[in-house]
PDB file of C-alpha atoms in Angstrom:
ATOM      1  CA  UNK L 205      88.596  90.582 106.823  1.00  0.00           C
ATOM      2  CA  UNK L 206      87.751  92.699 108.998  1.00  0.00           C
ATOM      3  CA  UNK L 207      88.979  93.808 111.605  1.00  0.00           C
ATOM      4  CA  UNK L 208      88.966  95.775 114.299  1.00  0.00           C
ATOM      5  CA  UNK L 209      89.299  95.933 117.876  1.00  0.00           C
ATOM      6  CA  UNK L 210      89.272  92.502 118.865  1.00  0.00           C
ATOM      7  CA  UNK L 211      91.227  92.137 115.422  1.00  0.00           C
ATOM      8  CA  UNK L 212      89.724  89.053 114.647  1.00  0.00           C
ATOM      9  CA  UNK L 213      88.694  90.489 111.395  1.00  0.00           C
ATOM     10  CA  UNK L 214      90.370  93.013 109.281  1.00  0.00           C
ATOM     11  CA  UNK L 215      89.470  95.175 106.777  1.00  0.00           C
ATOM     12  CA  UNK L 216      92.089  95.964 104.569  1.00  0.00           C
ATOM     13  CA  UNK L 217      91.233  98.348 102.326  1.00  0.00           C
ATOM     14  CA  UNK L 218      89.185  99.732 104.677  1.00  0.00           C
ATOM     15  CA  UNK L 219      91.671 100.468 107.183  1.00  0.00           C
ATOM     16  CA  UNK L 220      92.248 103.789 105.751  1.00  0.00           C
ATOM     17  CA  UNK L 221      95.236 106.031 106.819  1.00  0.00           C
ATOM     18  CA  UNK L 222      93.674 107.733 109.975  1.00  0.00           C
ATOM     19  CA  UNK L 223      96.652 110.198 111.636  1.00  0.00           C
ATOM     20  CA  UNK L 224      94.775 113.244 111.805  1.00  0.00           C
ATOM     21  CA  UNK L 225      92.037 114.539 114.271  1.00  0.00           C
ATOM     22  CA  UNK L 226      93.112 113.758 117.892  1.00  0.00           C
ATOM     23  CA  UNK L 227      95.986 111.268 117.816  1.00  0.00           C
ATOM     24  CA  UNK L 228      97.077 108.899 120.593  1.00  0.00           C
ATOM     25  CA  UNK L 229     100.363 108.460 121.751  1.00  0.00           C
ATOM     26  CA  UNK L 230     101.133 106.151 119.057  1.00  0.00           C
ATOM     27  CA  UNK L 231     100.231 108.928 116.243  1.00  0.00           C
ATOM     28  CA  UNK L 232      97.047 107.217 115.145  1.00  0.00           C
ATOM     29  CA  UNK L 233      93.305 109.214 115.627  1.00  0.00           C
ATOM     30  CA  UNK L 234      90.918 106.723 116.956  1.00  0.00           C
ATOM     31  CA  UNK L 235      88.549 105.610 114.848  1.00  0.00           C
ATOM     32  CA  UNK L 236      84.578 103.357 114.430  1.00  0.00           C
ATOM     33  CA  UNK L 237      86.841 101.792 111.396  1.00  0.00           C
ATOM     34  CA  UNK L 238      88.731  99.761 115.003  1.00  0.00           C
ATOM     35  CA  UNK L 239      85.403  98.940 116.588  1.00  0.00           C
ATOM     36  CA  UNK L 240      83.934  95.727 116.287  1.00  0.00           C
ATOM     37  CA  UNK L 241      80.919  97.057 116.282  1.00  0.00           C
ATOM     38  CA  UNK L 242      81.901  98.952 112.930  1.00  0.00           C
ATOM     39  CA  UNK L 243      82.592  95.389 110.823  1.00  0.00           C
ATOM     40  CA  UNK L 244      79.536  93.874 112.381  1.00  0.00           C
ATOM     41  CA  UNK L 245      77.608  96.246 111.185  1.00  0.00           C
ATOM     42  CA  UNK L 246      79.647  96.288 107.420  1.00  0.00           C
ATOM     43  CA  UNK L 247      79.182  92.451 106.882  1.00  0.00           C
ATOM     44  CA  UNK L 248      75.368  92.477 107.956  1.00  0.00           C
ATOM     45  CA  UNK L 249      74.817  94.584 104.782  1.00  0.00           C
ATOM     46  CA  UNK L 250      77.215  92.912 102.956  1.00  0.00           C
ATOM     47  CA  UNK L 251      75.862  89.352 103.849  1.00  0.00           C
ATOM     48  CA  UNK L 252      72.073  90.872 103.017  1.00  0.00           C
ATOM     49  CA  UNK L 253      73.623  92.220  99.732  1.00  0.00           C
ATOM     50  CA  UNK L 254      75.320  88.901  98.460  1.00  0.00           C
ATOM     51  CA  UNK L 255      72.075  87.050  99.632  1.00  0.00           C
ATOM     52  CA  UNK L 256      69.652  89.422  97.326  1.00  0.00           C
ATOM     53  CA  UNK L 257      72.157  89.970  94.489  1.00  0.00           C
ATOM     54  CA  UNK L 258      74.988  87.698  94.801  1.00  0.00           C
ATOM     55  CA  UNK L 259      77.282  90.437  94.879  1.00  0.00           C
ATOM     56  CA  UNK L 260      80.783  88.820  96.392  1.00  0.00           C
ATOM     57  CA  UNK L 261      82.053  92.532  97.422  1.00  0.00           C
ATOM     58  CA  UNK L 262      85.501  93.577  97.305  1.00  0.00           C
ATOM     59  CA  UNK L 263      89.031  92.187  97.871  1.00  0.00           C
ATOM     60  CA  UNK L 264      90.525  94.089 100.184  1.00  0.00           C
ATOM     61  CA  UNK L 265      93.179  96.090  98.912  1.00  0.00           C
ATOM     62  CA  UNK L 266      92.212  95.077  95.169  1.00  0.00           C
ATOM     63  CA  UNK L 267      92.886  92.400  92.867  1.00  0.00           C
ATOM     64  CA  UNK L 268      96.786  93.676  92.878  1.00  0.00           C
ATOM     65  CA  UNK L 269      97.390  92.672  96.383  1.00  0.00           C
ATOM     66  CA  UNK L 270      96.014  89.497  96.127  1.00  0.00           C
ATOM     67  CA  UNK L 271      98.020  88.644  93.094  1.00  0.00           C
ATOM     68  CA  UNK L 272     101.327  90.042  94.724  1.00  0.00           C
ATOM     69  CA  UNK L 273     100.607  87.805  97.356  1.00  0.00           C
ATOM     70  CA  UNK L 274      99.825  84.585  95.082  1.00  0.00           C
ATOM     71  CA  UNK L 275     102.628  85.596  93.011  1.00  0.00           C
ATOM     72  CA  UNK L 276     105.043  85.559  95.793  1.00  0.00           C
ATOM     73  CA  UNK L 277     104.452  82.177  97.204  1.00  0.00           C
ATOM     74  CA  UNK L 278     104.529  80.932  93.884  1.00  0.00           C
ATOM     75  CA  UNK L 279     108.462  82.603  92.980  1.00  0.00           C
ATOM     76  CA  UNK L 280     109.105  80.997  96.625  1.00  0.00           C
ATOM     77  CA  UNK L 281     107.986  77.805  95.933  1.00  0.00           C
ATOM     78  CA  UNK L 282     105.450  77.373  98.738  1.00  0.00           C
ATOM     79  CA  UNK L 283     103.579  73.907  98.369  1.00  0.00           C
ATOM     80  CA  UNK L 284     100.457  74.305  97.775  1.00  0.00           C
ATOM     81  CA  UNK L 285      99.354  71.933 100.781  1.00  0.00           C
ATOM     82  CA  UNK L 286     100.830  74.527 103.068  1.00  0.00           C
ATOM     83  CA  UNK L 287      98.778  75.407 105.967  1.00  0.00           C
ATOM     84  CA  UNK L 288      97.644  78.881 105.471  1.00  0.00           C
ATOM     85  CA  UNK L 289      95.806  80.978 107.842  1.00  0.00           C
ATOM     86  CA  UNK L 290      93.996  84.313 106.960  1.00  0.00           C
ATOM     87  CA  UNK L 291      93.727  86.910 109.564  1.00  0.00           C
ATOM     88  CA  UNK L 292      90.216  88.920 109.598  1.00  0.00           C
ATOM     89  CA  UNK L 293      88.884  86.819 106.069  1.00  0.00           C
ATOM     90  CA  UNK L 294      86.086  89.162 105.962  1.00  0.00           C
ATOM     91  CA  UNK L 295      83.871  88.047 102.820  1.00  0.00           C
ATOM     92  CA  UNK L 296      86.134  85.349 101.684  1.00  0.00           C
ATOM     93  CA  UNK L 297      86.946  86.599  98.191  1.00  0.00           C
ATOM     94  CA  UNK L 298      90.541  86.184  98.790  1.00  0.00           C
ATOM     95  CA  UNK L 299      90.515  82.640 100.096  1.00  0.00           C
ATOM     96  CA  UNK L 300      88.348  81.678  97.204  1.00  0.00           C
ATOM     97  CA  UNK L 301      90.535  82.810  94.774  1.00  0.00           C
ATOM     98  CA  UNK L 302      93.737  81.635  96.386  1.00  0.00           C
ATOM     99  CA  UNK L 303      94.064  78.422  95.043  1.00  0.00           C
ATOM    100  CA  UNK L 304      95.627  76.805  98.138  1.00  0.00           C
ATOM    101  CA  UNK L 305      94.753  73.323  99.674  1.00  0.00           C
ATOM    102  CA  UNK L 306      95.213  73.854 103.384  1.00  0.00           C
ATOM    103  CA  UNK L 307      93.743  76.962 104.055  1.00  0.00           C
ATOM    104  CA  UNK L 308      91.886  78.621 107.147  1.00  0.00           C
ATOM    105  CA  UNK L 309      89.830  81.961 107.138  1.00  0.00           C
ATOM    106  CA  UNK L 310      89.291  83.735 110.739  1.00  0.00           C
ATOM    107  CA  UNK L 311      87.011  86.537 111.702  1.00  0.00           C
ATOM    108  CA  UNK L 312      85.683  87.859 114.536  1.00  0.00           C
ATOM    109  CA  UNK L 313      82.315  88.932 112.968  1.00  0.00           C
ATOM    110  CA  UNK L 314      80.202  85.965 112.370  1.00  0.00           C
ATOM    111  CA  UNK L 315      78.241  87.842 110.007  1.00  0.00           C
ATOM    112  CA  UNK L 316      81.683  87.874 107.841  1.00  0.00           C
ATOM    113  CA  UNK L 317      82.210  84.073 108.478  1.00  0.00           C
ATOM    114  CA  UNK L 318      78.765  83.372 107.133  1.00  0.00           C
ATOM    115  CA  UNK L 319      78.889  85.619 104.089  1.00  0.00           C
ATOM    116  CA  UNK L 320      82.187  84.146 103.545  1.00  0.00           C
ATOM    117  CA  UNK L 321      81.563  80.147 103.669  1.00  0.00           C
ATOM    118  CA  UNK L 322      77.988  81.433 101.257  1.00  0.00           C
ATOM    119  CA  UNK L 323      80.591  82.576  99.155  1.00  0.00           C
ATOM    120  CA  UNK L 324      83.227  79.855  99.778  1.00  0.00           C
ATOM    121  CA  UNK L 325      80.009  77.341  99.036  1.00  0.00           C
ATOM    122  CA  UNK L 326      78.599  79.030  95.697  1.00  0.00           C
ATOM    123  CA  UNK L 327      82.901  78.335  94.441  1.00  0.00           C
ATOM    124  CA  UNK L 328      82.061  74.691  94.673  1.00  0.00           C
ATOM    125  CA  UNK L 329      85.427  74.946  97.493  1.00  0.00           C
ATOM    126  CA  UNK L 330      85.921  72.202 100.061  1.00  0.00           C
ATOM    127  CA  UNK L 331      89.669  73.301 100.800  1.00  0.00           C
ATOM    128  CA  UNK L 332      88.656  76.308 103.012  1.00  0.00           C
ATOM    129  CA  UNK L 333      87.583  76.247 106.661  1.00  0.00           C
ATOM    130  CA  UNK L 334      86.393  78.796 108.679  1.00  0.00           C
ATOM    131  CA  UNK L 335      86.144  79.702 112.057  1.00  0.00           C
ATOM    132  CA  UNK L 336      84.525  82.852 113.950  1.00  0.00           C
ATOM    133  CA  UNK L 337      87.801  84.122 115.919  1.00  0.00           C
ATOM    134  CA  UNK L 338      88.928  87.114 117.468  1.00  0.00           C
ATOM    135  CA  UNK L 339      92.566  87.056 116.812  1.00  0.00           C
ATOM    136  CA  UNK L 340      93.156  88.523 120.339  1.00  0.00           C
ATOM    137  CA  UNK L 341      91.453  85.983 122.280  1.00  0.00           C
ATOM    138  CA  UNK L 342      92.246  82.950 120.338  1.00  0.00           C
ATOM    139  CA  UNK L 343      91.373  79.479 120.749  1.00  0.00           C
ATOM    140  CA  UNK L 344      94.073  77.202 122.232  1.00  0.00           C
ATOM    141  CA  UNK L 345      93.415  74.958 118.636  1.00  0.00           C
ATOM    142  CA  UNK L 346      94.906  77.201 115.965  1.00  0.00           C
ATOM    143  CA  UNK L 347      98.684  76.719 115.526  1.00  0.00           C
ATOM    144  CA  UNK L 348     101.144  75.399 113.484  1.00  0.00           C
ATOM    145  CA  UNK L 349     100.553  77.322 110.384  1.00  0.00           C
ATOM    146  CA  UNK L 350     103.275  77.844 108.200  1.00  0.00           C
ATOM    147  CA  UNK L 351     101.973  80.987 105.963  1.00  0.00           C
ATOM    148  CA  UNK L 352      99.885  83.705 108.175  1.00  0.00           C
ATOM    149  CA  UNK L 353      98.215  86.783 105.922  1.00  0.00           C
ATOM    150  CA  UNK L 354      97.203  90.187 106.969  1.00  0.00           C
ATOM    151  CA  UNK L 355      95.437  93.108 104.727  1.00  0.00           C
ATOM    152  CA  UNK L 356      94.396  95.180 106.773  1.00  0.00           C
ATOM    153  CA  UNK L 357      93.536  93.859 110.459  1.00  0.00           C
ATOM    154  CA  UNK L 358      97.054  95.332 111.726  1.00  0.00           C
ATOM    155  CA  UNK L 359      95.720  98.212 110.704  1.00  0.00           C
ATOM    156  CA  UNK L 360      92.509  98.130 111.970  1.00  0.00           C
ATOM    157  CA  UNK L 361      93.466  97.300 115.438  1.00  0.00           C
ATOM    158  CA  UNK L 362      95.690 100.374 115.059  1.00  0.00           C
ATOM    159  CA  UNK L 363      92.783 102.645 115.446  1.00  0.00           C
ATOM    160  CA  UNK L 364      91.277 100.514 118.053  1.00  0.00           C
ATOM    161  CA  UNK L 365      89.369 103.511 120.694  1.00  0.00           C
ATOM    162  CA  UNK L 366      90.453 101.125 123.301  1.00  0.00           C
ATOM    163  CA  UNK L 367      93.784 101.001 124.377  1.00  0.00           C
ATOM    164  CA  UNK L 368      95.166  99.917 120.830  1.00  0.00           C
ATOM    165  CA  UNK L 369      98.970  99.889 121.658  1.00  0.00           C
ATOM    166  CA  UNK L 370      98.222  96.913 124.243  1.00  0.00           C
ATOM    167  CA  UNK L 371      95.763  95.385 121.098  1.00  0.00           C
ATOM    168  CA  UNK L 372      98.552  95.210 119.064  1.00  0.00           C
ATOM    169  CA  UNK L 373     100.939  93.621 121.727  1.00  0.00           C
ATOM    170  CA  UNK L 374      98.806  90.776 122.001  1.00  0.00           C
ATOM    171  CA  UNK L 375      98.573  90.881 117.738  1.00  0.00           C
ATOM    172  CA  UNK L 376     102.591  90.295 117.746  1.00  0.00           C
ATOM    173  CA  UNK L 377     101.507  87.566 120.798  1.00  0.00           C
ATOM    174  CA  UNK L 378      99.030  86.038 119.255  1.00  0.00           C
ATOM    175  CA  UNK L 379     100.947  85.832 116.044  1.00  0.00           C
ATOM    176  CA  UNK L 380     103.762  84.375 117.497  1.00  0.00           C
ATOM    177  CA  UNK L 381     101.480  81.156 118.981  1.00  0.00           C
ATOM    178  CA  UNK L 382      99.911  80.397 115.483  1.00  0.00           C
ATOM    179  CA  UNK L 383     102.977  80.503 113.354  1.00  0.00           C
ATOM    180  CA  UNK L 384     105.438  77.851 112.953  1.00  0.00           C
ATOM    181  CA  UNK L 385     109.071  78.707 113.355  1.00  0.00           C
ATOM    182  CA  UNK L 386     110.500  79.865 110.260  1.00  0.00           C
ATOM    183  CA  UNK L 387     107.044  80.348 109.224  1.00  0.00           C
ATOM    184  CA  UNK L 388     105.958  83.068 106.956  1.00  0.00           C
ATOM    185  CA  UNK L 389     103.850  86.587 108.182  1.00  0.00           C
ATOM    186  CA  UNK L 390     102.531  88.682 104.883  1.00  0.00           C
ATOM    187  CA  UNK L 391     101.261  92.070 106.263  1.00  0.00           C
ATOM    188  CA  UNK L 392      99.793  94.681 103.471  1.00  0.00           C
ATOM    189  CA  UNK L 393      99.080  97.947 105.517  1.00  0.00           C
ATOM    190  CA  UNK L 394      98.243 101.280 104.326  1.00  0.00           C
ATOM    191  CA  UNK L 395      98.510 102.833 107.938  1.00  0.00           C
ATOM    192  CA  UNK L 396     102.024 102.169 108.326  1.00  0.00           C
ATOM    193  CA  UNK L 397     105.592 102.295 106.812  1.00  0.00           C
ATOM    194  CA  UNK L 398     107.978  99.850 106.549  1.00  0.00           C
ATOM    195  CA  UNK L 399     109.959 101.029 109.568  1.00  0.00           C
ATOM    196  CA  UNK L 400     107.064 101.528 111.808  1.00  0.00           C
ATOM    197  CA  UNK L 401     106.345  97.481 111.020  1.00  0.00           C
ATOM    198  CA  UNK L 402     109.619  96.686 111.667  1.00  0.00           C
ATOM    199  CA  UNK L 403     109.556  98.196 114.909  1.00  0.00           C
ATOM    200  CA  UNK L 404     106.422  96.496 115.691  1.00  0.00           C
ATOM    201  CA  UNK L 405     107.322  92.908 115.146  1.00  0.00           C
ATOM    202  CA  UNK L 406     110.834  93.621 116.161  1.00  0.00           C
ATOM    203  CA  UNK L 407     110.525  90.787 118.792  1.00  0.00           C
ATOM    204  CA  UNK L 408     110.246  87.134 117.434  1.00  0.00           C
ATOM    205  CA  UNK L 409     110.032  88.074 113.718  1.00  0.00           C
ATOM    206  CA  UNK L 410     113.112  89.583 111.559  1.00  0.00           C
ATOM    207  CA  UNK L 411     111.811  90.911 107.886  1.00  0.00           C
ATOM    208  CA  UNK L 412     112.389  88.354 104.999  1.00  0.00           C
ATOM    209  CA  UNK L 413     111.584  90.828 101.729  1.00  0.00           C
ATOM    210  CA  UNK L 414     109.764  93.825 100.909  1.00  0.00           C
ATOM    211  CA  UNK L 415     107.353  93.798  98.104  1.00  0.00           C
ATOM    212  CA  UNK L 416     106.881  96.549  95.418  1.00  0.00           C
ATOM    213  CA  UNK L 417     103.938  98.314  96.181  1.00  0.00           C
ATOM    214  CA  UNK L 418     102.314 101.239  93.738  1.00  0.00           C
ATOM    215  CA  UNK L 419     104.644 104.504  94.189  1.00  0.00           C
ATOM    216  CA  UNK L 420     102.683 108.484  93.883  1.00  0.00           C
ATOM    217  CA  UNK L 421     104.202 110.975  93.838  1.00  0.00           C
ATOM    218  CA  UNK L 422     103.027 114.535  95.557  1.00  0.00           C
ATOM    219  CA  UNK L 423     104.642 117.942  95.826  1.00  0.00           C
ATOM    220  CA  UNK L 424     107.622 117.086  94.508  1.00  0.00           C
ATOM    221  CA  UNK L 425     107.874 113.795  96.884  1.00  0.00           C
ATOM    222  CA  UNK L 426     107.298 110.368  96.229  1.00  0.00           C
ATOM    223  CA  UNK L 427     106.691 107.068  98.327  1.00  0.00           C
ATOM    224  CA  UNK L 428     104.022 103.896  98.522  1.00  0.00           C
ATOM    225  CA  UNK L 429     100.610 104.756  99.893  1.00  0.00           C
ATOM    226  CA  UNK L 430     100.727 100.670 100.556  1.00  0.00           C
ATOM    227  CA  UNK L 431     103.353  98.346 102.252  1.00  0.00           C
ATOM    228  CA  UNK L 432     103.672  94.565 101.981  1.00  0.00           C
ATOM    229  CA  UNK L 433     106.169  92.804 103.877  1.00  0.00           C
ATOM    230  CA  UNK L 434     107.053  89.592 104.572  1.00  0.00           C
ATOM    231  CA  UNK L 435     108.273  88.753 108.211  1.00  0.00           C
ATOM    232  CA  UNK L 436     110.111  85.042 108.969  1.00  0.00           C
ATOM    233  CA  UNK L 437     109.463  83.964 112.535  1.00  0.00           C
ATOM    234  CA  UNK L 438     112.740  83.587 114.163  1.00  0.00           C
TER     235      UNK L 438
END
């Protein structure tokens, strides 16, 4: 999933809290972790790793957020035909695992898209299509979905060097073309809070539910260092 600048892919774990050093004028320190460059570079190795040691890699914000996600849809009573699309799929883990029959994986690295369908292929899965994508610059041919997921592209876009408040104007954009109305937007970010979302998608998209997300506590404070929400496009 990877992400980054384009924000075709997106990282999510990966897209680590970044507010310190030199912060733009939307709070966030620029960072290689927005760069395109960055994920090409993360899913060469990982592609060279699975195809030496058939190492999958890691699901993005562990096993956890996957299942909150899987568990949700299943308490809503999604069908399971559904059309699903995964923003910044990275290695593919998640969509393998997913257990959906209508389900497409986008990233703008190919090396990700490759690693992903070798992945996708050793599953014995048929159900998954993939496309190279930058979510930014989409194709004219991906719409209609009803379910869109995000862990950890938002974020990566976030710390985009270039211009990233613009980047994620065209996210919200860009999200708003792909998703059927009264679709369904899962974001799991670990950059930002659950006003700061809200605020972001403010236009088109009014917040459905919040989903419990690990709580620390520190110094006598305590909050999530994750968010998952769920958005409903309006």
């Amino acid at each position: 999933m990877n992400s980054g600048t384009g924000g075709g892919g997106g990282g999510a774990g990966a897209a680590e809290p970044s507010r310190s050093g030199s912060p733009g004028e939307d709070g966030f320190a620029p960072s290689a972790l927005g760069t395109r460059e960055h994920w090409d570079a993360v899913y060469e190795r990982e592609l060279q790793t699975f195809q030496e040691y058939g190492d999958t890699g890691e699901i993005w914000f562990g096993e956890e957020s996957m299942d909150r996600l899987i568990r949700w849809m299943q308490n809503r009573k999604i069908p399971l035909d559904a059309s699903v699309l995964d923003i910044g799929t990275g290695n593919g883990v998640f969509l393998a695992k997913f257990g959906f029959s209508n389900i497409t994986g986008i990233d703008y690295s190919p090396s990700a898209i490759q690693l992903s369908g070798s992945i996708i292929e050793k599953e014995g899965l048929s159900n998954i299509k993939l496309k190279v994508e930058d979510f930014l610059n989409l194709s004219t041919k991906l719409s209609g979905f009803h379910i869109c997921i995000d862990k950890g592209t938002f974020d990566a876009i976030s710390l985009n060097p270039d211009n990233a408040i613009e980047k994620r104007k065209q996210y919200v954009k860009s999200l708003s073309g792909v998703l059927n109305v009264k679709g369904f937007f899962l974001i799991t970010s670990c950059n930002w809070t659950k006003e700061e979302l809200l605020d972001e998608f403010r236009e088109g998209f009014e917040l459905f539910e919040e989903l419990p997300t690990p709580k620390f506590s520190f110094g006598g404070r305590s909050g999530n260092s994750v968010t998952a929400l769920v958005f409903q496009k309006t």
